[in-house]
Tab-separated table of C-alpha atoms in Angstrom:
chain	number	residue	atom	x	y	z
A	1	MET	CA	105.465	74.324	82.405
A	2	GLY	CA	107.244	76.502	79.786
A	3	SER	CA	104.221	78.433	78.644
A	4	THR	CA	104.709	81.995	77.495
A	5	PHE	CA	102.068	84.734	77.858
A	6	ASP	CA	101.787	88.267	76.523
A	7	LEU	CA	100.970	91.314	78.732
A	8	ALA	CA	97.201	90.734	78.222
A	9	GLY	CA	97.538	87.150	79.513
A	10	ARG	CA	97.135	85.446	76.126
A	11	VAL	CA	99.217	82.300	75.537
A	12	TYR	CA	101.611	82.493	72.626
A	13	LYS	CA	100.969	80.129	69.731
A	14	ASN	CA	102.571	76.656	69.864
A	15	LYS	CA	103.138	76.804	73.644
A	16	PRO	CA	101.923	74.115	76.065
A	17	ALA	CA	99.252	76.106	77.918
A	18	PRO	CA	95.744	75.077	76.794
A	19	ASP	CA	94.069	78.425	77.579
A	20	ASN	CA	94.764	82.103	78.157
A	21	LEU	CA	95.173	83.356	81.731
A	22	GLN	CA	91.922	84.199	83.521
A	23	VAL	CA	91.277	87.843	84.330
A	24	PRO	CA	90.262	88.223	88.017
A	25	ARG	CA	87.197	90.280	89.027
A	26	HIS	CA	88.233	93.888	89.252
A	27	MET	CA	86.910	97.413	89.265
A	28	TYR	CA	88.470	100.800	88.649
A	29	LEU	CA	88.345	103.086	91.722
A	30	SER	CA	90.037	106.015	89.913
A	31	ASP	CA	92.378	106.639	87.069
A	32	THR	CA	95.279	105.293	89.165
A	33	ARG	CA	93.646	102.709	91.473
A	34	ILE	CA	92.205	99.265	90.780
A	35	ALA	CA	90.420	96.959	93.278
A	36	ILE	CA	91.126	93.260	92.513
A	37	GLY	CA	88.759	90.604	93.844
A	38	LYS	CA	85.563	92.623	93.533
A	39	ASP	CA	83.561	93.705	90.465
A	40	GLU	CA	81.426	96.720	89.669
A	41	LYS	CA	78.507	95.117	91.522
A	42	GLY	CA	80.535	94.701	94.674
A	43	GLU	CA	80.583	90.918	94.346
A	44	ALA	CA	83.616	88.990	95.373
């Protein structure tokens, strides 16, 4: 509780979170579309 993260999901120094946020599996479908939950290999 009370952790602060930047836009990339990294925790700010001296905050209570032990780790950065995890990046979910994702793949780019086009320049304007992203699929979250699958990676380039089609794995979920």
